[in-house]
PDB file of C-alpha atoms and ligand atoms in Angstrom:
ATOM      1  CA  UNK X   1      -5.781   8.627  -6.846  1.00  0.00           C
ATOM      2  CA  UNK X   2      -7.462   6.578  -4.238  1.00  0.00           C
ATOM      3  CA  UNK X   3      -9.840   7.788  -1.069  1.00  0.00           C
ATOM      4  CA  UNK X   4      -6.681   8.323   1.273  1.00  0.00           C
ATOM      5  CA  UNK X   5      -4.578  10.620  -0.992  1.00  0.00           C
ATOM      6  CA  UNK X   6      -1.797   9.565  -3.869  1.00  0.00           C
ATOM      7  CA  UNK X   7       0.211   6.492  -3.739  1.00  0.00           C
ATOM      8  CA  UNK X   8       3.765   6.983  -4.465  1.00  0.00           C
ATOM      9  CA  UNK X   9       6.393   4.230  -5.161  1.00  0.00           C
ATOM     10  CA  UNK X  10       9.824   3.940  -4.164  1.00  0.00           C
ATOM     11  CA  UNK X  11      12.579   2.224  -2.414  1.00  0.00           C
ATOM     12  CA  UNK X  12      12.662   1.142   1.496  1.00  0.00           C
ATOM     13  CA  UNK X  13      14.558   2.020   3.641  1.00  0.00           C
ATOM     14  CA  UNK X  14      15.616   0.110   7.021  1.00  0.00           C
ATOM     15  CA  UNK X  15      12.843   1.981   9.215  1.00  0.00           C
ATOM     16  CA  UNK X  16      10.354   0.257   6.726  1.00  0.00           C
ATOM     17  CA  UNK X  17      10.835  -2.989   7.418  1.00  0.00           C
ATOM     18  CA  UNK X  18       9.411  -3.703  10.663  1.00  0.00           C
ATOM     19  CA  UNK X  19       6.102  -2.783   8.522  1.00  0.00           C
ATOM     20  CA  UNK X  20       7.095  -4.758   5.256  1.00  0.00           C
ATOM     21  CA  UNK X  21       7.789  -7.883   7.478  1.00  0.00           C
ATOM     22  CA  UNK X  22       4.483  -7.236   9.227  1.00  0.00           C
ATOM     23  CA  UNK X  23       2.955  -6.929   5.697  1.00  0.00           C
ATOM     24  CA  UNK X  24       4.500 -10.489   4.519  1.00  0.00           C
ATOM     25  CA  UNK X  25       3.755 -12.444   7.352  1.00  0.00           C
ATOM     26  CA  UNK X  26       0.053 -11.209   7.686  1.00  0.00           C
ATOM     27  CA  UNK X  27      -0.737 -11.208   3.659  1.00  0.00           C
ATOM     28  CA  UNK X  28       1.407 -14.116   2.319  1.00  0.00           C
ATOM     29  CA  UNK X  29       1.592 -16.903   5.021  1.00  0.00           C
ATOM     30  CA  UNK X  30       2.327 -19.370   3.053  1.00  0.00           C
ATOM     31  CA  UNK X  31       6.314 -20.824   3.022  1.00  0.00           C
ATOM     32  CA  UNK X  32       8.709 -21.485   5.074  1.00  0.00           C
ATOM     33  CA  UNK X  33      10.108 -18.175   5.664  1.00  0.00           C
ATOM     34  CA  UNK X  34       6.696 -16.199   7.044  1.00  0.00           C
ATOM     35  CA  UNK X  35       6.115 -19.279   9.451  1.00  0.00           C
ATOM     36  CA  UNK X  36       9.597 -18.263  10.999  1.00  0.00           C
ATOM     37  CA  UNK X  37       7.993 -14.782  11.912  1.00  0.00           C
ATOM     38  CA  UNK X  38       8.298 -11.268  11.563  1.00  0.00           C
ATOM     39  CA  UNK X  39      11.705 -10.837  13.325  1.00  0.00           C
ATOM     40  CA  UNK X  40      12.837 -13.451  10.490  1.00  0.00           C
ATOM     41  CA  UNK X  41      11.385 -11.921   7.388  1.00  0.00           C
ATOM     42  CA  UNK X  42      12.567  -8.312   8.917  1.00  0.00           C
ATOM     43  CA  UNK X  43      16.118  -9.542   8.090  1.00  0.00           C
ATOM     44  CA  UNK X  44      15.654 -11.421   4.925  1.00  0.00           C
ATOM     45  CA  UNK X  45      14.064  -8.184   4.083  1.00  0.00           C
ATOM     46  CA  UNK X  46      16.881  -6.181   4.918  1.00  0.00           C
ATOM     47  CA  UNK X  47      19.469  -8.551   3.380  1.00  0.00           C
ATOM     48  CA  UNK X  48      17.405  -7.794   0.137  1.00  0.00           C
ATOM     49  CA  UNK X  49      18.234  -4.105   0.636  1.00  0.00           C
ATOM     50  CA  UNK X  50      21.873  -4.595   1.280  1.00  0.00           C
ATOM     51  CA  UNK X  51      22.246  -7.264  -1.690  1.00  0.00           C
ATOM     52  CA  UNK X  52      22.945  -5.350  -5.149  1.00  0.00           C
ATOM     53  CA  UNK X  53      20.739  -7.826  -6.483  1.00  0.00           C
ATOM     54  CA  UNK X  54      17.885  -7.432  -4.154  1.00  0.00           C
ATOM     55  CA  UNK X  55      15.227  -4.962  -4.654  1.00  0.00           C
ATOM     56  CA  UNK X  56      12.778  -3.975  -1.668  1.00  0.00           C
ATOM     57  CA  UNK X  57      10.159  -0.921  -3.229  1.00  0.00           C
ATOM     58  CA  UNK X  58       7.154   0.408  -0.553  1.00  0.00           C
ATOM     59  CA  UNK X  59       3.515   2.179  -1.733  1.00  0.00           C
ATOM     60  CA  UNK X  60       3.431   5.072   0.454  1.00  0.00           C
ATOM     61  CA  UNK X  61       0.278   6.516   1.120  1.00  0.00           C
ATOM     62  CA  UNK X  62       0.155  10.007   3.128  1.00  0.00           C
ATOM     63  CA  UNK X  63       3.401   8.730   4.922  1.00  0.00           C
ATOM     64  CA  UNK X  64       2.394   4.992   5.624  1.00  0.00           C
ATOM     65  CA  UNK X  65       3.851   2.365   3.631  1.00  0.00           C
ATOM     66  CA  UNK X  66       1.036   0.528   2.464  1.00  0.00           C
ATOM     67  CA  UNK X  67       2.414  -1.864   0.711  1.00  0.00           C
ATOM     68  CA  UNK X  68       5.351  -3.607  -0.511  1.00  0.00           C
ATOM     69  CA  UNK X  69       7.245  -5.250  -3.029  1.00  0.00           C
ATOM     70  CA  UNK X  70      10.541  -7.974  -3.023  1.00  0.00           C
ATOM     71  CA  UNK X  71      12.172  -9.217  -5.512  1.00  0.00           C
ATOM     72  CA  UNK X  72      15.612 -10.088  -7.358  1.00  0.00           C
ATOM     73  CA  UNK X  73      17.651  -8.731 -10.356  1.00  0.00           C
ATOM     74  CA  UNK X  74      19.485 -11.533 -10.107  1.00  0.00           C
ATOM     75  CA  UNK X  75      18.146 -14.386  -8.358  1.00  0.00           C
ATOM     76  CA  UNK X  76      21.446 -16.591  -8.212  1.00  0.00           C
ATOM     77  CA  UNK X  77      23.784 -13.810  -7.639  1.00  0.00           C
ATOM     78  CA  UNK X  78      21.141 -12.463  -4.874  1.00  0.00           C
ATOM     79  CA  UNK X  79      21.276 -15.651  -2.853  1.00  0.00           C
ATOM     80  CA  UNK X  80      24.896 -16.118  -3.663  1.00  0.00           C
ATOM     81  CA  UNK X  81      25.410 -12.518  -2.009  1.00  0.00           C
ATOM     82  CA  UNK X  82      22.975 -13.198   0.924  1.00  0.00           C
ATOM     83  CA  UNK X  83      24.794 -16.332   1.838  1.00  0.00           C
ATOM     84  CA  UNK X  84      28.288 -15.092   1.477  1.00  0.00           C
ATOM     85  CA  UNK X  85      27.414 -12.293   3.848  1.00  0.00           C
ATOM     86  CA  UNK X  86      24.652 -12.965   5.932  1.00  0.00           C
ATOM     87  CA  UNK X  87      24.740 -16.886   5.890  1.00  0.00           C
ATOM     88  CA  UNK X  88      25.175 -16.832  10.396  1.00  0.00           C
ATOM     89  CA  UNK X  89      22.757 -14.204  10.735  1.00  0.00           C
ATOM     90  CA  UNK X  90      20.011 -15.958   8.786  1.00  0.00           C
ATOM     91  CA  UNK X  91      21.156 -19.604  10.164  1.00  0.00           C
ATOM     92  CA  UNK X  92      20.895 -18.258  13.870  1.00  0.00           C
ATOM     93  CA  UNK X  93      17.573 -16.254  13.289  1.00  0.00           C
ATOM     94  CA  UNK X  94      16.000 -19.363  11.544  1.00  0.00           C
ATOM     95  CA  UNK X  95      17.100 -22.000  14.166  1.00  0.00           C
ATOM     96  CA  UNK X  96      15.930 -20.000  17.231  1.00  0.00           C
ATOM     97  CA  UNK X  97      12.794 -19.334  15.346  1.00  0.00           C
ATOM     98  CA  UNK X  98      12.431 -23.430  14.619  1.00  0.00           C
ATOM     99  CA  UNK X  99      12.707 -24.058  18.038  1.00  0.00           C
ATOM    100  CA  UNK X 100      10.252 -22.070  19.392  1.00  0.00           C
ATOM    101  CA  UNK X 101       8.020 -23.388  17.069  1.00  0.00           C
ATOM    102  CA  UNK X 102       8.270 -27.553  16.899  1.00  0.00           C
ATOM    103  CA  UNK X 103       5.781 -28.984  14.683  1.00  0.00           C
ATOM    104  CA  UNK X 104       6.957 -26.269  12.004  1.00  0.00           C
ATOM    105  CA  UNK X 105      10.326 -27.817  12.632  1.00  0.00           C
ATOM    106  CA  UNK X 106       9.643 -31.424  12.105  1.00  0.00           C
ATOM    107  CA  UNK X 107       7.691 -29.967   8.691  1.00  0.00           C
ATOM    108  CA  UNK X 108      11.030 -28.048   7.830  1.00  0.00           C
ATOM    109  CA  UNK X 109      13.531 -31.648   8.484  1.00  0.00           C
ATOM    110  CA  UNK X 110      10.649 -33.582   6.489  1.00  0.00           C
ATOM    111  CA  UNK X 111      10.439 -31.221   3.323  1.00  0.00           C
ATOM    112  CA  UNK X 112      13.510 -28.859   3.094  1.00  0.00           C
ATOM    113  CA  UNK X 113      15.799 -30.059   5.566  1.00  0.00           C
ATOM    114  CA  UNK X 114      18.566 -31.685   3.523  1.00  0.00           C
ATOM    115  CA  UNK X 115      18.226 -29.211   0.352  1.00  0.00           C
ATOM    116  CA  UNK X 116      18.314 -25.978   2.860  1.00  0.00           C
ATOM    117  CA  UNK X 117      21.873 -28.015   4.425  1.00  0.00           C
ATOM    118  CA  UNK X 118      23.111 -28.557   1.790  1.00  0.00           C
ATOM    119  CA  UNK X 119      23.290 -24.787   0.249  1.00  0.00           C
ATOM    120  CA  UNK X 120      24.000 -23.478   3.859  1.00  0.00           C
ATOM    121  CA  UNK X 121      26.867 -25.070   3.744  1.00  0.00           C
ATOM    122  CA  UNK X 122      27.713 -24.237   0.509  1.00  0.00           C
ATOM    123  CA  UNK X 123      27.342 -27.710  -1.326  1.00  0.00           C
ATOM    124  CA  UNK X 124      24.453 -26.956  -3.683  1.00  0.00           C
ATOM    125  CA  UNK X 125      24.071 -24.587  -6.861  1.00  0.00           C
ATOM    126  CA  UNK X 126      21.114 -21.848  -6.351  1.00  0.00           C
ATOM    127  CA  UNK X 127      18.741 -23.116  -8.986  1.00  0.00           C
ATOM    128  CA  UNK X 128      18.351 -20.092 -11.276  1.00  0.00           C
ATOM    129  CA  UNK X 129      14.800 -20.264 -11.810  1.00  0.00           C
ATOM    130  CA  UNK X 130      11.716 -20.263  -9.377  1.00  0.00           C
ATOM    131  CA  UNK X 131       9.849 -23.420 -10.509  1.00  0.00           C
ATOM    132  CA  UNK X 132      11.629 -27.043 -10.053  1.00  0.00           C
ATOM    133  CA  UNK X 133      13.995 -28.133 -13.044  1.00  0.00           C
ATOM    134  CA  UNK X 134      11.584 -29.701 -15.700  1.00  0.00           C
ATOM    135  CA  UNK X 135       8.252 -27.864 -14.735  1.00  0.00           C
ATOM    136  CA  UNK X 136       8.690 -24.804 -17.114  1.00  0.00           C
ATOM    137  CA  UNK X 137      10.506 -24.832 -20.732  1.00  0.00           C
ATOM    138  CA  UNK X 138      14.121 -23.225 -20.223  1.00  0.00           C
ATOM    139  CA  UNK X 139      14.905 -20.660 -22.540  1.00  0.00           C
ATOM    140  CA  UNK X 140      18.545 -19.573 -23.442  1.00  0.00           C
ATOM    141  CA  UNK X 141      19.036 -16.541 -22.134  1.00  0.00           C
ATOM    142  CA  UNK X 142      20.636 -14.424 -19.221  1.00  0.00           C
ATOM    143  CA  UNK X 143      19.592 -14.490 -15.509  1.00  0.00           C
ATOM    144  CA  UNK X 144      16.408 -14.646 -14.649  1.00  0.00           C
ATOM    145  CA  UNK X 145      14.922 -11.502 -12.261  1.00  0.00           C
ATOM    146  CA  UNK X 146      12.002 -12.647  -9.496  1.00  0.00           C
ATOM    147  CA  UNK X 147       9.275 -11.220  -8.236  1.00  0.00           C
ATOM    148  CA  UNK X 148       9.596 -13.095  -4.872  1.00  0.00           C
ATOM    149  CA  UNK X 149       6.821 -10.883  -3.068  1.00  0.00           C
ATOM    150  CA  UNK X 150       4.279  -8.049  -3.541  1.00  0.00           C
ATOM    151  CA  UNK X 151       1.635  -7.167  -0.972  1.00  0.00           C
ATOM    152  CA  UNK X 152      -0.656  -4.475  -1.051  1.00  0.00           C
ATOM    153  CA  UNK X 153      -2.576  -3.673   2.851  1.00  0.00           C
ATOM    154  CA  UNK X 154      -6.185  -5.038   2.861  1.00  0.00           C
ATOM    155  CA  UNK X 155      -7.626  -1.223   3.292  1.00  0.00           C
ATOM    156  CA  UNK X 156      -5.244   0.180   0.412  1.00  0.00           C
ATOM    157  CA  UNK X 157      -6.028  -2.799  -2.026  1.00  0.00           C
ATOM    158  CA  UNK X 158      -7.597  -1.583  -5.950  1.00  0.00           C
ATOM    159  CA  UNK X 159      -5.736   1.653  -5.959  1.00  0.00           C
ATOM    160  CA  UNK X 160      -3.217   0.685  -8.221  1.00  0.00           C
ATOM    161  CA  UNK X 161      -0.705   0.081  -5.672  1.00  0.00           C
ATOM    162  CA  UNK X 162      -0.316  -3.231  -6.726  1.00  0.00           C
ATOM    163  CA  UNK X 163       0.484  -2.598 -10.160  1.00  0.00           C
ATOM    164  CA  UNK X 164       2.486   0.922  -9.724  1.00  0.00           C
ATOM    165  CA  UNK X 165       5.011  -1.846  -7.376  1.00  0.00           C
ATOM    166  CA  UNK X 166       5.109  -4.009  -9.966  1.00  0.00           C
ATOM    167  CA  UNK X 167       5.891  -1.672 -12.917  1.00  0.00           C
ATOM    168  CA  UNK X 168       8.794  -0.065 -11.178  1.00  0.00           C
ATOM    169  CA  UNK X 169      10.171  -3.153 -10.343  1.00  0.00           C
ATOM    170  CA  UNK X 170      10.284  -4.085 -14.110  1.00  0.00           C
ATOM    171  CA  UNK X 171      11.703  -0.707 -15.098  1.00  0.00           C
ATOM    172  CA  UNK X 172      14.367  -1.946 -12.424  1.00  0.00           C
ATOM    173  CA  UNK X 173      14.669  -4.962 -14.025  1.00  0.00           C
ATOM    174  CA  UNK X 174      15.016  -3.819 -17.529  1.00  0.00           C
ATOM    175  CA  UNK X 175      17.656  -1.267 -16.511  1.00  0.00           C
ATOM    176  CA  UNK X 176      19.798  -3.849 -15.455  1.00  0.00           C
ATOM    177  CA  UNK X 177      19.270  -5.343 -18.854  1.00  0.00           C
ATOM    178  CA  UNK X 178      17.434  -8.090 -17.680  1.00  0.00           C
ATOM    179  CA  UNK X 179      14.877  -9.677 -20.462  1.00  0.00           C
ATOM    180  CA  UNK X 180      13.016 -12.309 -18.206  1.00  0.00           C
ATOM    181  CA  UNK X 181      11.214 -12.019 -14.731  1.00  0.00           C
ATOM    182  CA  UNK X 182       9.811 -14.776 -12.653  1.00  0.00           C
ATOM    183  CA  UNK X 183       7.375 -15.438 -10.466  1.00  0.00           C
ATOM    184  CA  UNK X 184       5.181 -18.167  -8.645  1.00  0.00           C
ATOM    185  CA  UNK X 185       1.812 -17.702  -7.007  1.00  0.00           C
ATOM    186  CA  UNK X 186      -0.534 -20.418  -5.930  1.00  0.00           C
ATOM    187  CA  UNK X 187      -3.716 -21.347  -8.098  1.00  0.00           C
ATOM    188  CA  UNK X 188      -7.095 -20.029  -7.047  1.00  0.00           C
ATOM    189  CA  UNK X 189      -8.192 -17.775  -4.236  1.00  0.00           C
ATOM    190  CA  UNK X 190      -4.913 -17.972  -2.577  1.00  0.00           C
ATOM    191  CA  UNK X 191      -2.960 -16.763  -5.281  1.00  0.00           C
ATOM    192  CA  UNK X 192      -3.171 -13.493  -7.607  1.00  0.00           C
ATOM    193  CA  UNK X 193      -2.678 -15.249 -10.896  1.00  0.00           C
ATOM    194  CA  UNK X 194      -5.538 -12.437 -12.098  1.00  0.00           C
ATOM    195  CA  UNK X 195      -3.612  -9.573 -10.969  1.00  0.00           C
ATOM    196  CA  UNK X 196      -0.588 -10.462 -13.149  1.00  0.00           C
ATOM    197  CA  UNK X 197      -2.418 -11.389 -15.965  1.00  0.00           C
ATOM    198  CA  UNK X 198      -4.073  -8.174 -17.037  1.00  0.00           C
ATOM    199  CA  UNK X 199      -0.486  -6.683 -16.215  1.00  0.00           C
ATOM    200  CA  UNK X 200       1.008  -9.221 -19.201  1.00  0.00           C
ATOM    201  CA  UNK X 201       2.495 -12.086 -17.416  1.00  0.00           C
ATOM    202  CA  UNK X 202       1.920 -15.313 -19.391  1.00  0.00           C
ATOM    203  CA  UNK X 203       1.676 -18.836 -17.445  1.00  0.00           C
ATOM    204  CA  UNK X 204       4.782 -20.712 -18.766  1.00  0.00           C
ATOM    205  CA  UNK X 205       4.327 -24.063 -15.740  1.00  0.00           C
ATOM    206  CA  UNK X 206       2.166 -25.316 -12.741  1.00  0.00           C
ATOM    207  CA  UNK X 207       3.616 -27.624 -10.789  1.00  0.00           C
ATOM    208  CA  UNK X 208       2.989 -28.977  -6.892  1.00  0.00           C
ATOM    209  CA  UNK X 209       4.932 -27.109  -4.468  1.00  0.00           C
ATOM    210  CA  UNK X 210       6.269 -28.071  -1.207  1.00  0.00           C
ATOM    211  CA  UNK X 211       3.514 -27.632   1.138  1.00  0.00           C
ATOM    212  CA  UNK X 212       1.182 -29.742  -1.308  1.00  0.00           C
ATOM    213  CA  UNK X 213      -0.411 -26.634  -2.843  1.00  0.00           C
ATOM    214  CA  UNK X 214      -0.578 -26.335  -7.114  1.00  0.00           C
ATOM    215  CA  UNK X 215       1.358 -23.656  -7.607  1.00  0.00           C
ATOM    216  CA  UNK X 216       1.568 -21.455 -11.575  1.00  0.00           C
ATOM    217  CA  UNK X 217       4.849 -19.885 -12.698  1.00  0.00           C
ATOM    218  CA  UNK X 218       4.749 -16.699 -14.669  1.00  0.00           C
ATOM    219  CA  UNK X 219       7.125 -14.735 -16.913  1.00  0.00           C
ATOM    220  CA  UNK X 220       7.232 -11.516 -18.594  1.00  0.00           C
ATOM    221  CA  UNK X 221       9.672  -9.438 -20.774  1.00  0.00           C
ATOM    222  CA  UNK X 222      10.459  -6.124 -18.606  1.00  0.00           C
ATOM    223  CA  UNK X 223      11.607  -4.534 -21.983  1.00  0.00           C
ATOM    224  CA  UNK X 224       7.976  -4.976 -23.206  1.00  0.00           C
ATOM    225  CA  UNK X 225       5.570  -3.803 -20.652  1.00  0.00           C
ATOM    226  CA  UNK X 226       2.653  -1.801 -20.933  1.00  0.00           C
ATOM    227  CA  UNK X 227       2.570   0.824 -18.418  1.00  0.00           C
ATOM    228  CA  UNK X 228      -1.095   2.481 -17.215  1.00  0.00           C
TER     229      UNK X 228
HETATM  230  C1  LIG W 301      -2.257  -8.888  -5.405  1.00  0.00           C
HETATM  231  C2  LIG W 301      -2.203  -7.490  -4.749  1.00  0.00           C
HETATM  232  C3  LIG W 301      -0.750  -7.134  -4.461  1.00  0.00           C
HETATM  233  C4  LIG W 301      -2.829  -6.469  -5.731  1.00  0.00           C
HETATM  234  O1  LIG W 301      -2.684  -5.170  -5.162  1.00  0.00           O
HETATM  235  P1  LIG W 301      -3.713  -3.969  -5.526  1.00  0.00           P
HETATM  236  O2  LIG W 301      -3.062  -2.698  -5.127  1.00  0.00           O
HETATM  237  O3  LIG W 301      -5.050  -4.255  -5.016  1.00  0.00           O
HETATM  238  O4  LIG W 301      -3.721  -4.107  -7.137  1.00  0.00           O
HETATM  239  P2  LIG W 301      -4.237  -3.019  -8.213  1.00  0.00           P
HETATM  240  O5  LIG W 301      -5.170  -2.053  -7.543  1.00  0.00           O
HETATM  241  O6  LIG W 301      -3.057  -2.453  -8.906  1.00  0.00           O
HETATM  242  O7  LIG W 301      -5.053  -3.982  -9.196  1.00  0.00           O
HETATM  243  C5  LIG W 301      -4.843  -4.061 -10.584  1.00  0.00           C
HETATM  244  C6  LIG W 301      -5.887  -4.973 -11.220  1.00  0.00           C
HETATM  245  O8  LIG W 301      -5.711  -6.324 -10.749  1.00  0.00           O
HETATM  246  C7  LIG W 301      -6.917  -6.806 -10.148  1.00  0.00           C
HETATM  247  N1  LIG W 301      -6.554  -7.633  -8.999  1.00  0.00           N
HETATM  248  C8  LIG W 301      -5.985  -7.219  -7.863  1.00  0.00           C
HETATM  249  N2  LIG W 301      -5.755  -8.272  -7.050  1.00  0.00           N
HETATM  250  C9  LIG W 301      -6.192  -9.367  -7.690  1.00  0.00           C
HETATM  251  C10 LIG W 301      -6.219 -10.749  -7.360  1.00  0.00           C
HETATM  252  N3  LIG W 301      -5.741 -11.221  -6.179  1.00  0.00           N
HETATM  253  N4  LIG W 301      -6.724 -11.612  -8.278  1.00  0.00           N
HETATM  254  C11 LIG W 301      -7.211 -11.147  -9.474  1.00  0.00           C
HETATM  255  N5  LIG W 301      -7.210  -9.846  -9.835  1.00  0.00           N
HETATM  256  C12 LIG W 301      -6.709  -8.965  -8.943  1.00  0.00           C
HETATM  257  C13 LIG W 301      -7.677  -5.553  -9.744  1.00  0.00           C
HETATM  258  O9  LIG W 301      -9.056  -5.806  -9.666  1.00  0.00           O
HETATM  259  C14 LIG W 301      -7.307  -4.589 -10.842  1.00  0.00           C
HETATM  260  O10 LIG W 301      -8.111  -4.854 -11.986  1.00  0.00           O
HETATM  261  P3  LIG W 301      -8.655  -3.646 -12.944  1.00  0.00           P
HETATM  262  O11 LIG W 301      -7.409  -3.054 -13.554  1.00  0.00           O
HETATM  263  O12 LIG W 301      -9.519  -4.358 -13.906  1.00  0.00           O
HETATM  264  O13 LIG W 301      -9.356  -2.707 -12.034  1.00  0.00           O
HETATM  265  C15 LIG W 301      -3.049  -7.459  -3.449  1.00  0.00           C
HETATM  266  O14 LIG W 301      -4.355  -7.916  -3.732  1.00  0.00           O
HETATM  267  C16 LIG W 301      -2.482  -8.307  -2.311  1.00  0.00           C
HETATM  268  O15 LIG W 301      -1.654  -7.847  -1.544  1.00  0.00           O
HETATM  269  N6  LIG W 301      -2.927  -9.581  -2.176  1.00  0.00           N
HETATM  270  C17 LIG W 301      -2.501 -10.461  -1.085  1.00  0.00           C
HETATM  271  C18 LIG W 301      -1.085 -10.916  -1.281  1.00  0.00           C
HETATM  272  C19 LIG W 301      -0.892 -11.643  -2.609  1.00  0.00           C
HETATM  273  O16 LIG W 301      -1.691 -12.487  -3.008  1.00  0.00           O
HETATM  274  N7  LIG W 301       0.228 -11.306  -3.287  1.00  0.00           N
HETATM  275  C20 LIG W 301       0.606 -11.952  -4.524  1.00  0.00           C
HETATM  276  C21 LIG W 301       1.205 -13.255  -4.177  1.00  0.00           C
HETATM  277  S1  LIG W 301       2.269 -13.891  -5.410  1.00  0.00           S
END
């Protein structure tokens, strides 16, 4: 129970996202995908919620979503889905967003261009895990499940939101019999490696993402986690 009444988890709906993208592109700048706006994120967003692989849960405090979290059951059935379906929706949204915004654009051709090509038009495997190949020991098991997002509102932050997001997307998780979930955040101050490690996650890779930054990769077992 925090100052402004209970905080209850469950899924979006479509009249949340104008608030979830607001939420992303405010709280987790970094990536290609927030510097291409709200009106972009709003519809990766909402892909999410079509996909049955996607996952999109919202912290609702007295009404107001205060928070949100998206992730993936699935992570190359999810894009797989996304792209079979809303591969012209996303393509148009991005490219009128990139040329509004120019120096993000020369950025995008210099570091993503040719691999973002490439799967857009269908010529390149989704990598199944978050990290790069080689910068976290493989294990042989089934698809891997991502936490690709989770942001709690400034005002509404250490109420538990955070983690109450997080747990039900693992009980999501584990009832679709996945046994592994992903996730990258950056090192230090811009990341929340903290926040997932007293919730269980264990560091399995760091590695130098695109923008230059070190990012860590973490993994837990949905069938093992310790709920509050
Ligand atoms: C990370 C975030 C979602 C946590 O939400 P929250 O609702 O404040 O989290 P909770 O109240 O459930 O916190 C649970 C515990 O984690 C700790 N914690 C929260 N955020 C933390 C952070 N960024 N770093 C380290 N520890 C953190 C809390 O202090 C609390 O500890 P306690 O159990 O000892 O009291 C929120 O801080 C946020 O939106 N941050 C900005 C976006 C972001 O960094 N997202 C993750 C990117 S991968």
């Amino acid at each position: 129970m925090s100052a402004g009444g209970e905080i209850e988890v469950g899924p979006a709906t479509e009249d949340d996202l104008r608030r979830t993208a607001a939420l992303h592109v405010a709280e987790l700048p970094h990536g290609l995908f927030p510097r291409l706006g709200e009106g972009f994120v709003r519809r990766w967003h909402r892909a999410h919620l079509e996909s049955e692989y996607g996952v999109v849960l919202v912290a609702r405090r007295g009404g107001d979503v205060v928070g949100f979290l998206l992730g993936t059951t699935d992570r190359p059935a999810n894009v797989a889905w996304i792209l079979g379906r809303r591969r012209r929706e996303l393509m148009t949204a991005g490219l009128r967003a990139l040329l509004t915004r120019p120096a993000l654009a020369l950025g995008f051709v210099r570091t993503r261009g040719p691999r973002y090509a490439r799967r857009l038009l269908g010529r390149a495997a989704v990598p199944a895990r978050v990290a790069s190949r080689g910068d976290v020991p493989e294990a042989g098991f089934g698809p891997i499940a991502v936490l690709e997002a989770i942001v709690v509102a400034p005002e509404a932050r250490g109420a538990s939101a955070g983690t109450a997001l997080s747990e039900e997307f693992l009980s999501i998780v584990a009832a679709a019999g996945g046994d592994r979930v992903e996730l990258i955040t950056k090192a230090g101050a811009r990341g929340a490696a903290g926040f997932y490690e007293r919730a269980g996650w264990r560091r399995v890779g760091s590695h130098v993402d695109r923008d230059g930054d070190e990012v860590h990769t973490y993994r837990i077992d949905p069938r093992f986690v310790r709920t509050r």
